[in-house]
mmCIF file of C-alpha atoms in Angstrom:
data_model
loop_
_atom_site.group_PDB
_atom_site.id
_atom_site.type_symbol
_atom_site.label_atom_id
_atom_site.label_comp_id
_atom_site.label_asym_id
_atom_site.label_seq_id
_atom_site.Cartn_x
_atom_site.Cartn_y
_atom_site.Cartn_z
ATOM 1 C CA UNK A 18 74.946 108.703 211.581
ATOM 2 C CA UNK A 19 77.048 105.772 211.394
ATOM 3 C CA UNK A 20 75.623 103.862 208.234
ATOM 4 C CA UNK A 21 77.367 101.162 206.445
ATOM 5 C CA UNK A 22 77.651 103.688 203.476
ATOM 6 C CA UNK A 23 79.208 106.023 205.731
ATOM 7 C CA UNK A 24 81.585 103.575 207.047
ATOM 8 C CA UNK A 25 82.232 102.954 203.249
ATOM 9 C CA UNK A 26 82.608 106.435 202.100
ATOM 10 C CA UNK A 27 85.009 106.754 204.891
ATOM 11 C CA UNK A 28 86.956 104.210 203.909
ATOM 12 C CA UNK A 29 86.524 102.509 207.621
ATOM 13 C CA UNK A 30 84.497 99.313 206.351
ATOM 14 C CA UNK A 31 85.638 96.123 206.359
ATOM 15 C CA UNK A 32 84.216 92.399 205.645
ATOM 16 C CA UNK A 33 81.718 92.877 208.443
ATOM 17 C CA UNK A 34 79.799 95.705 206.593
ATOM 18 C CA UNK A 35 75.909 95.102 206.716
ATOM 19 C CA UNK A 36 76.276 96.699 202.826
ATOM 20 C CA UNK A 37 78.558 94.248 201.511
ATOM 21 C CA UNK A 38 77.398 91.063 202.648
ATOM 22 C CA UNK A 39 73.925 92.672 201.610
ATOM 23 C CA UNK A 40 74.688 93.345 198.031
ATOM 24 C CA UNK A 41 76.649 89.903 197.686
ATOM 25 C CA UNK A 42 73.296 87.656 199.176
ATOM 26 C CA UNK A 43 71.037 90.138 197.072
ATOM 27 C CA UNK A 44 73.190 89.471 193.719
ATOM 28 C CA UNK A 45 73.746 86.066 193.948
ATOM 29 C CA UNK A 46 69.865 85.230 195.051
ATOM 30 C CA UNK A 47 68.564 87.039 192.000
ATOM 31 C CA UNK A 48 70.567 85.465 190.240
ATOM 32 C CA UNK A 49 69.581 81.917 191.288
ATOM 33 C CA UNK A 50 66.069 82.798 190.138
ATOM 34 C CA UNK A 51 67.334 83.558 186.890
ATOM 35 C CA UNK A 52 69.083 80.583 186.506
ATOM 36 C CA UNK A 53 65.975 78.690 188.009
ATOM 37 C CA UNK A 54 63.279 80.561 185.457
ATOM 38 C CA UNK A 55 65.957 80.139 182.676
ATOM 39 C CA UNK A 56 66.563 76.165 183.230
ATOM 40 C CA UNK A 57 62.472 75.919 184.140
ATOM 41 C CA UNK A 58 60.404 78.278 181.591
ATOM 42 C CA UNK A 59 60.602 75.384 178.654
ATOM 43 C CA UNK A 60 58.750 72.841 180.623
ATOM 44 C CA UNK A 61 55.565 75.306 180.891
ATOM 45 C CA UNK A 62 52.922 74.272 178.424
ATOM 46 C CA UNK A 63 51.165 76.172 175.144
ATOM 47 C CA UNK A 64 53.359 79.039 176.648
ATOM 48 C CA UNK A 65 53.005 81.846 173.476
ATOM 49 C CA UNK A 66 57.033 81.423 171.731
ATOM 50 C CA UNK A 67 57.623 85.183 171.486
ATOM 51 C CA UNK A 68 56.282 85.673 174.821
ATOM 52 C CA UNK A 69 59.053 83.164 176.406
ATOM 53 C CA UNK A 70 61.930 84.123 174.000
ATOM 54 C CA UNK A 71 61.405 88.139 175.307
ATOM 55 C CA UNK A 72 60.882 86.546 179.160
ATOM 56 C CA UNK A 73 64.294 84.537 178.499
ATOM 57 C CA UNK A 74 65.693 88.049 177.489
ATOM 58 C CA UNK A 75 64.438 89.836 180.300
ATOM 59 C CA UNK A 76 65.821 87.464 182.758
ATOM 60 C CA UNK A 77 69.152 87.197 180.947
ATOM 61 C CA UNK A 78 69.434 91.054 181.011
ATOM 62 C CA UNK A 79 68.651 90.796 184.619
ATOM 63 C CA UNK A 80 71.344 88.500 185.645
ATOM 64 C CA UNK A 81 73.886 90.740 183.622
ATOM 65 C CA UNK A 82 73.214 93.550 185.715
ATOM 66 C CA UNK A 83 73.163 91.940 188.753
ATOM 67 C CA UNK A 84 76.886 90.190 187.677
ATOM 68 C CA UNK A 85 77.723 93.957 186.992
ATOM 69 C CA UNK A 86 76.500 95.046 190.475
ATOM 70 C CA UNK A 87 78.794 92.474 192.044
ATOM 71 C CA UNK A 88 81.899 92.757 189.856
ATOM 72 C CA UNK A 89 81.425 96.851 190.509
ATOM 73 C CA UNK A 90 81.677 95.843 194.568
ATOM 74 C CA UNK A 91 83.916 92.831 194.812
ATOM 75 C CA UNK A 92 86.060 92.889 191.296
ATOM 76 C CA UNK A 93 86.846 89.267 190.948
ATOM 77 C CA UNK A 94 83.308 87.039 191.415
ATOM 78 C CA UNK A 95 82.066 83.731 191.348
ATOM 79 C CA UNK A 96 80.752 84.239 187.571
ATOM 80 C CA UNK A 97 78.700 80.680 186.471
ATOM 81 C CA UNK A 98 75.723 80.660 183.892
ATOM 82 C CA UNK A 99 73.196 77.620 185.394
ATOM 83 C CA UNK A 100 71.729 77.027 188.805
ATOM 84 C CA UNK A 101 74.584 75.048 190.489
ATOM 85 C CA UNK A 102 74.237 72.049 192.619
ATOM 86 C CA UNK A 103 75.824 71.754 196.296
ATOM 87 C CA UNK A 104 79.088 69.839 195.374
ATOM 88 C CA UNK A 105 79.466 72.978 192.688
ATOM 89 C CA UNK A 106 79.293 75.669 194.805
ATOM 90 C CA UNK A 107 81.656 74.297 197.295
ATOM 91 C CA UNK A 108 84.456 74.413 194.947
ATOM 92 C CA UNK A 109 83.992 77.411 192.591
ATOM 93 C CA UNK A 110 86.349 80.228 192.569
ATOM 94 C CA UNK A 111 86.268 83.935 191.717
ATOM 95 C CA UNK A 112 86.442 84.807 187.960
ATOM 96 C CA UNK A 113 88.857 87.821 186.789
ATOM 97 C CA UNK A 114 86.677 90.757 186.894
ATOM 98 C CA UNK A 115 87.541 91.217 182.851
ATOM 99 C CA UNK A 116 85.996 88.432 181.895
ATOM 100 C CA UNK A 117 82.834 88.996 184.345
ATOM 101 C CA UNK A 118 82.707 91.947 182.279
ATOM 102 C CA UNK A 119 83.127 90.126 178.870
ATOM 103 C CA UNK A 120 80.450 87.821 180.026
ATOM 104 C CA UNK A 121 77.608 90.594 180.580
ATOM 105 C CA UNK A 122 78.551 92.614 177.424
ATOM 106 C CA UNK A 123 77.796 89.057 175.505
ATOM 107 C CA UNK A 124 74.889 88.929 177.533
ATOM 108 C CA UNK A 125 74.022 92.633 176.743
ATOM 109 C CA UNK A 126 74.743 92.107 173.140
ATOM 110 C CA UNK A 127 72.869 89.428 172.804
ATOM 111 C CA UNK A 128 69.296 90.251 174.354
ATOM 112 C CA UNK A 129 69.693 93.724 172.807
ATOM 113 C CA UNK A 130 68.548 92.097 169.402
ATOM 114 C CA UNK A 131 65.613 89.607 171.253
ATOM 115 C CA UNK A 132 64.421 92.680 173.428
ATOM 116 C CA UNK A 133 61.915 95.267 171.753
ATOM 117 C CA UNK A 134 62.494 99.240 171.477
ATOM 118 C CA UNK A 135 60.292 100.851 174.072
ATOM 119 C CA UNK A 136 57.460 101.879 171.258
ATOM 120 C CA UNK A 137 56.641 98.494 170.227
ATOM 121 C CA UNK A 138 55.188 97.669 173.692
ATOM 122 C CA UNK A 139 51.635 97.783 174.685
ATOM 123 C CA UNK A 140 50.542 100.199 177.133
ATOM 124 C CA UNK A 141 49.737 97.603 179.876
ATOM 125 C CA UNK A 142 53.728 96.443 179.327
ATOM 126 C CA UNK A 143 55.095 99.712 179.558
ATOM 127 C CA UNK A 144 58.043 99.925 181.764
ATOM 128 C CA UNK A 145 59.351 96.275 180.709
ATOM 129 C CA UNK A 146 63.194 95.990 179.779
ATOM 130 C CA UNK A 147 63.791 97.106 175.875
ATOM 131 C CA UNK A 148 66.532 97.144 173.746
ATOM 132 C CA UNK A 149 67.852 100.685 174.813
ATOM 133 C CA UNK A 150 67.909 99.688 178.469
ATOM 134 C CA UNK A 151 70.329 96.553 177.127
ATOM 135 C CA UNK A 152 72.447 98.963 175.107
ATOM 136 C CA UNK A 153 72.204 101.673 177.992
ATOM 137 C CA UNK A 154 73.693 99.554 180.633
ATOM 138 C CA UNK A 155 76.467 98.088 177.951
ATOM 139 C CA UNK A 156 77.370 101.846 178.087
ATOM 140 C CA UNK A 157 77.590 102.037 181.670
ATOM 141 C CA UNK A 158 79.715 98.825 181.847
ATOM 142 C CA UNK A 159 82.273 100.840 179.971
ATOM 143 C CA UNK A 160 81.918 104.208 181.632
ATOM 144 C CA UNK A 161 82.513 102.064 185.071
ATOM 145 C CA UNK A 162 86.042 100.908 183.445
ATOM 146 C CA UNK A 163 87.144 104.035 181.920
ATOM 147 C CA UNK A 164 86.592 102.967 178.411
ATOM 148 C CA UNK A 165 86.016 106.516 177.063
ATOM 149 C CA UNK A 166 86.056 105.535 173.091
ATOM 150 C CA UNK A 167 83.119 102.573 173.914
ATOM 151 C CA UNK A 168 80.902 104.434 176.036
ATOM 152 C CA UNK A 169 80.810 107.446 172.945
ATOM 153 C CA UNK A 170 80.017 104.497 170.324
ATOM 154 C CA UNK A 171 77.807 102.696 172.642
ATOM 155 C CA UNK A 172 76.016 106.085 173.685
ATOM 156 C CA UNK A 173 75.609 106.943 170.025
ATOM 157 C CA UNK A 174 73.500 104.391 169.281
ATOM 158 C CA UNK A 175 70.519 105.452 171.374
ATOM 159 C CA UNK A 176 71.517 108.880 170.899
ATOM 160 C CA UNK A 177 71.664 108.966 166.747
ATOM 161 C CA UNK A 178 69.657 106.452 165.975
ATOM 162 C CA UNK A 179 65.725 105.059 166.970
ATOM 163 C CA UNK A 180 66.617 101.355 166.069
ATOM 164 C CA UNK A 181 66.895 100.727 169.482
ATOM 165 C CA UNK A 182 64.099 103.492 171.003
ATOM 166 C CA UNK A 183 63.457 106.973 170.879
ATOM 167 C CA UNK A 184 65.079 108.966 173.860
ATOM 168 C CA UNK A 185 65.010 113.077 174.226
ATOM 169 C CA UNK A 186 65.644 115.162 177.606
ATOM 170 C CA UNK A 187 62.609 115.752 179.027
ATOM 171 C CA UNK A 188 61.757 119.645 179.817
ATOM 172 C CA UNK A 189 61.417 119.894 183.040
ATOM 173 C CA UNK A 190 63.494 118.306 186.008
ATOM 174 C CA UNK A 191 61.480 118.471 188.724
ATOM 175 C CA UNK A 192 58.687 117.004 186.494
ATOM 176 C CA UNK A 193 60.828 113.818 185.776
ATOM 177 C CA UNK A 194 59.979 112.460 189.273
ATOM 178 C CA UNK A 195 55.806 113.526 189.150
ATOM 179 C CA UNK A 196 53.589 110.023 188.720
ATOM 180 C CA UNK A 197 51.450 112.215 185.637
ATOM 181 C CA UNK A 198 55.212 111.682 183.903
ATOM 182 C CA UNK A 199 55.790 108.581 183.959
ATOM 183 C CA UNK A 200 57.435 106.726 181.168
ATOM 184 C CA UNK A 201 58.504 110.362 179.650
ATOM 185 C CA UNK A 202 60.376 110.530 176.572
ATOM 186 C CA UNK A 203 64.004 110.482 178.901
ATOM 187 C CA UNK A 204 63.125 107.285 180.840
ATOM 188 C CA UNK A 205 65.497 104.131 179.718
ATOM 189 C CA UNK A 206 64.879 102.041 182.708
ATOM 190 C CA UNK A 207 63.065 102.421 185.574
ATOM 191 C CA UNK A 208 61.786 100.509 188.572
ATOM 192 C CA UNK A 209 57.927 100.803 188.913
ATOM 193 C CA UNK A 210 56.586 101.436 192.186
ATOM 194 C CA UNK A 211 52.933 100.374 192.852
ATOM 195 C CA UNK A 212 51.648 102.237 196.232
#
């Protein structure tokens, strides 16, 4: 066929590409509500404290990844951490993909001690963000950039320890993907699909 990831693959895209400007509007509109639930999620009354502090988490660990998406496409981004008004966006400018990348390992770093290990969550919350997924993606972040020595120590730490979750290959491949196996003992992160 003559898809946009095709076109990519090929190395025939350019600027035009349905993907690109796809992933660039997706990014940047999650990342608004982010910035809008993160600026907002104070003013909500008798909210439960723990409750909002591991939302605040969630959303920050969202907003990393999707800054991760976009630096992994583009390199150099528009990198900003509030909802910005109209005269801002009109005159910000790409940030050096290095420091997009500092930005979401703080990020990472940080919600990775807010964030629970997958056991300490109810069974009506399963398949929430945790602490491993935080450390899991820091790993990626490094394995994306080559950084061989960080993505061993970062790996280790789900890997050699339970602090941050208990993880183990599950036995069977083909049963990884079966609804009766859902939230096995290899899942990190996953996107729930309700039929």
């Amino acid at each position: 066929g003559s898809s946009s990831e095709k076109a990519i693959s090929s190395g025939q895209a350019d600027a035009s590409n349905g993907r690109f400007s796809g992933e660039w509007r997706d990014c940047y509109a999650g990342i608004k509500t982010c910035h809008t639930f993160l600026e907002n999620v104070d003013r909500v009354p008798n909210m439960d404290e723990a409750l909002k502090t591991r939302m605040k988490a969630e959303a920050r660990f969202i907003r990393a990844y999707l800054y991760f998406r976009l630096t992994t496409w583009f390199g150099d981004v528009p990198l900003f951490d509030h909802d910005l008004n109209l005269s801002e966006s009109k005159s910000i400018a790409r940030t050096a993909q290095a420091q997009v990348l500092a930005f979401v390992r703080s990020e990472l770093d940080a919600v990775t001690e807010i964030l629970p290990a997958k056991e300490k969550y109810t069974d009506a919350d399963k398949g929430r963000i945790t602490s491993g997924a935080a450390v899991a993606l820091k790993a990626r972040t490094y394995l994306y950039s080559s950084d061989w020595a960080n993505v061993v120590t970062t790996c280790e730490k789900l890997i050699n320890t339970d602090t941050y979750g208990k993880y183990s290959l599950f036995s069977s491949y083909e049963g990884l993907f079966l609804p009766a196996n859902e939230f096995n003992s290899e899942v990190i992160l996953d996107l729930d699909y309700v039929p």
